[in-house]
Short mmCIF file of C-alpha atoms in Angstrom, two decimals:
data_model
loop_
_atom_site.label_atom_id
_atom_site.label_comp_id
_atom_site.label_asym_id
_atom_site.label_seq_id
_atom_site.Cartn_x
_atom_site.Cartn_y
_atom_site.Cartn_z
CA UNK N 1 -18.84 -37.83 -38.68
CA UNK N 2 -20.43 -34.48 -39.50
CA UNK N 3 -22.64 -32.68 -37.03
CA UNK N 4 -24.23 -29.25 -37.06
CA UNK N 5 -24.14 -26.73 -34.24
CA UNK N 6 -26.51 -23.79 -34.70
CA UNK N 7 -26.63 -20.72 -32.51
CA UNK N 8 -29.53 -18.34 -32.79
CA UNK N 9 -30.02 -14.65 -32.08
CA UNK N 10 -27.61 -12.71 -29.89
CA UNK N 11 -25.37 -15.69 -29.18
CA UNK N 12 -22.71 -13.94 -31.23
CA UNK N 13 -22.73 -11.40 -28.36
CA UNK N 14 -22.10 -13.88 -25.54
CA UNK N 15 -19.20 -12.06 -23.90
CA UNK N 16 -21.07 -8.75 -24.17
CA UNK N 17 -24.37 -10.01 -22.70
CA UNK N 18 -25.33 -10.73 -19.10
CA UNK N 19 -22.83 -12.89 -17.24
CA UNK N 20 -25.40 -15.69 -16.82
CA UNK N 21 -24.52 -16.60 -20.39
CA UNK N 22 -20.74 -16.71 -20.49
CA UNK N 23 -17.50 -14.88 -19.91
CA UNK N 24 -16.27 -16.24 -23.24
CA UNK N 25 -16.98 -15.05 -26.75
CA UNK N 26 -18.56 -17.63 -29.03
CA UNK N 27 -15.34 -17.58 -31.08
CA UNK N 28 -13.48 -18.82 -27.97
CA UNK N 29 -16.22 -21.37 -27.19
CA UNK N 30 -16.03 -22.62 -30.78
CA UNK N 31 -12.28 -23.24 -30.41
CA UNK N 32 -12.89 -25.10 -27.14
CA UNK N 33 -15.59 -27.25 -28.76
CA UNK N 34 -13.31 -28.15 -31.69
CA UNK N 35 -10.48 -29.05 -29.29
CA UNK N 36 -12.84 -31.00 -27.03
CA UNK N 37 -14.21 -33.10 -29.87
CA UNK N 38 -10.64 -34.27 -30.49
CA UNK N 39 -11.14 -34.55 -34.22
CA UNK N 40 -13.76 -37.30 -33.70
CA UNK N 41 -16.41 -35.03 -35.20
CA UNK N 42 -16.50 -32.58 -38.07
CA UNK N 43 -18.57 -29.75 -36.65
CA UNK N 44 -20.31 -27.36 -39.00
CA UNK N 45 -20.99 -24.15 -37.08
CA UNK N 46 -23.76 -21.77 -38.06
CA UNK N 47 -24.86 -18.61 -36.27
CA UNK N 48 -27.55 -16.18 -37.33
CA UNK N 49 -29.76 -13.55 -35.81
CA UNK N 50 -32.26 -14.15 -38.63
CA UNK N 51 -34.92 -16.83 -38.22
CA UNK N 52 -35.27 -17.43 -41.97
CA UNK N 53 -31.53 -17.98 -42.42
CA UNK N 54 -31.52 -20.58 -39.65
CA UNK N 55 -34.50 -22.35 -41.22
CA UNK N 56 -32.90 -22.27 -44.69
CA UNK N 57 -29.67 -23.71 -43.26
CA UNK N 58 -31.51 -26.57 -41.54
CA UNK N 59 -33.49 -27.35 -44.71
CA UNK N 60 -30.23 -27.61 -46.69
CA UNK N 61 -28.75 -30.03 -44.12
CA UNK N 62 -31.58 -32.45 -43.38
CA UNK N 63 -29.29 -35.42 -44.06
CA UNK N 64 -26.94 -34.71 -41.11
CA UNK N 65 -27.43 -37.24 -38.27
CA UNK N 66 -26.96 -34.81 -35.33
CA UNK N 67 -28.13 -31.23 -34.99
CA UNK N 68 -27.24 -29.24 -31.89
CA UNK N 69 -29.13 -26.01 -31.55
CA UNK N 70 -29.13 -23.15 -29.11
CA UNK N 71 -32.11 -21.32 -30.58
CA UNK N 72 -31.82 -18.38 -28.20
CA UNK N 73 -35.02 -16.36 -27.98
CA UNK N 74 -36.47 -18.31 -30.91
CA UNK N 75 -36.91 -21.18 -28.43
CA UNK N 76 -39.89 -19.40 -26.98
CA UNK N 77 -41.40 -17.76 -30.05
CA UNK N 78 -40.69 -19.56 -33.30
CA UNK N 79 -43.38 -21.86 -34.58
CA UNK N 80 -41.68 -21.62 -37.99
CA UNK N 81 -38.43 -23.03 -36.57
CA UNK N 82 -40.36 -25.80 -34.79
CA UNK N 83 -42.17 -26.70 -38.03
CA UNK N 84 -38.83 -26.91 -39.85
CA UNK N 85 -37.32 -29.10 -37.12
CA UNK N 86 -40.28 -31.47 -37.31
CA UNK N 87 -39.14 -32.32 -40.86
CA UNK N 88 -35.60 -33.08 -39.63
CA UNK N 89 -35.34 -36.81 -38.85
CA UNK N 90 -31.95 -36.91 -37.11
CA UNK N 91 -31.09 -36.50 -33.44
CA UNK N 92 -31.87 -32.99 -32.19
CA UNK N 93 -30.11 -31.69 -29.09
CA UNK N 94 -31.42 -28.41 -27.70
CA UNK N 95 -28.91 -26.44 -25.65
CA UNK N 96 -29.47 -23.46 -23.37
CA UNK N 97 -26.54 -21.86 -21.56
CA UNK N 98 -28.81 -20.44 -18.86
CA UNK N 99 -31.47 -22.35 -16.96
CA UNK N 100 -34.58 -21.30 -18.85
CA UNK N 101 -36.77 -22.75 -16.10
CA UNK N 102 -35.68 -20.27 -13.43
CA UNK N 103 -35.81 -17.14 -15.54
CA UNK N 104 -38.56 -14.84 -16.80
CA UNK N 105 -41.94 -16.55 -17.14
CA UNK N 106 -41.87 -16.19 -20.94
CA UNK N 107 -38.56 -18.11 -21.14
CA UNK N 108 -39.79 -21.19 -19.27
CA UNK N 109 -41.54 -22.67 -22.30
CA UNK N 110 -39.50 -23.80 -25.29
CA UNK N 111 -41.46 -24.61 -28.42
CA UNK N 112 -38.34 -26.32 -29.79
CA UNK N 113 -38.48 -28.82 -26.91
CA UNK N 114 -41.56 -30.34 -28.53
CA UNK N 115 -39.18 -31.83 -31.15
CA UNK N 116 -35.91 -32.18 -29.20
CA UNK N 117 -34.47 -35.59 -28.37
CA UNK N 118 -32.35 -34.14 -25.57
CA UNK N 119 -32.48 -30.81 -23.74
CA UNK N 120 -29.49 -29.41 -21.89
CA UNK N 121 -30.30 -26.29 -19.90
CA UNK N 122 -28.47 -24.33 -17.23
CA UNK N 123 -25.03 -25.91 -17.47
CA UNK N 124 -23.34 -22.87 -18.96
CA UNK N 125 -21.04 -23.58 -21.87
CA UNK N 126 -20.52 -27.09 -20.45
CA UNK N 127 -23.82 -27.95 -22.13
CA UNK N 128 -22.04 -27.86 -25.49
CA UNK N 129 -19.41 -30.31 -24.25
CA UNK N 130 -22.01 -32.66 -22.77
CA UNK N 131 -23.78 -32.72 -26.12
CA UNK N 132 -20.48 -33.68 -27.80
CA UNK N 133 -20.04 -36.50 -25.26
CA UNK N 134 -23.58 -37.68 -25.98
CA UNK N 135 -22.86 -37.85 -29.71
CA UNK N 136 -19.50 -39.58 -29.33
CA UNK N 137 -21.10 -42.22 -27.09
CA UNK N 138 -24.39 -42.47 -29.01
CA UNK N 139 -25.85 -45.95 -29.35
CA UNK N 140 -26.23 -46.27 -33.11
CA UNK N 141 -28.51 -49.29 -32.79
CA UNK N 142 -31.35 -46.83 -32.14
#
């Protein structure tokens, strides 16, 4: 089964950013995610610092059943990304490495959460693995 994992702005700099995000580079996290999924999923990774490129990528992949997204700062600012995700009919899992609810006041509100089926926040990179578990064990009768 194909799934999409999108990372938004500055997530390509994980190891270089504040330690609340990760001690690993996203390249290392990507390898861990592939290993963790144990070949049960074909994961299409996409990372961009550009809002329009993320939106274009989602629009080209509307037929994929599961979309995992760590929208980064676009979580809190992008009505355009939210509008695009409202067109997507699959299962949307929103992931945040840090706990957005105990950070700066402007990070507490995620516009993307208005469309998300599941929100994982504050579990570090484990949030990616929990989203994989959710997909592998998903009840397809829904």
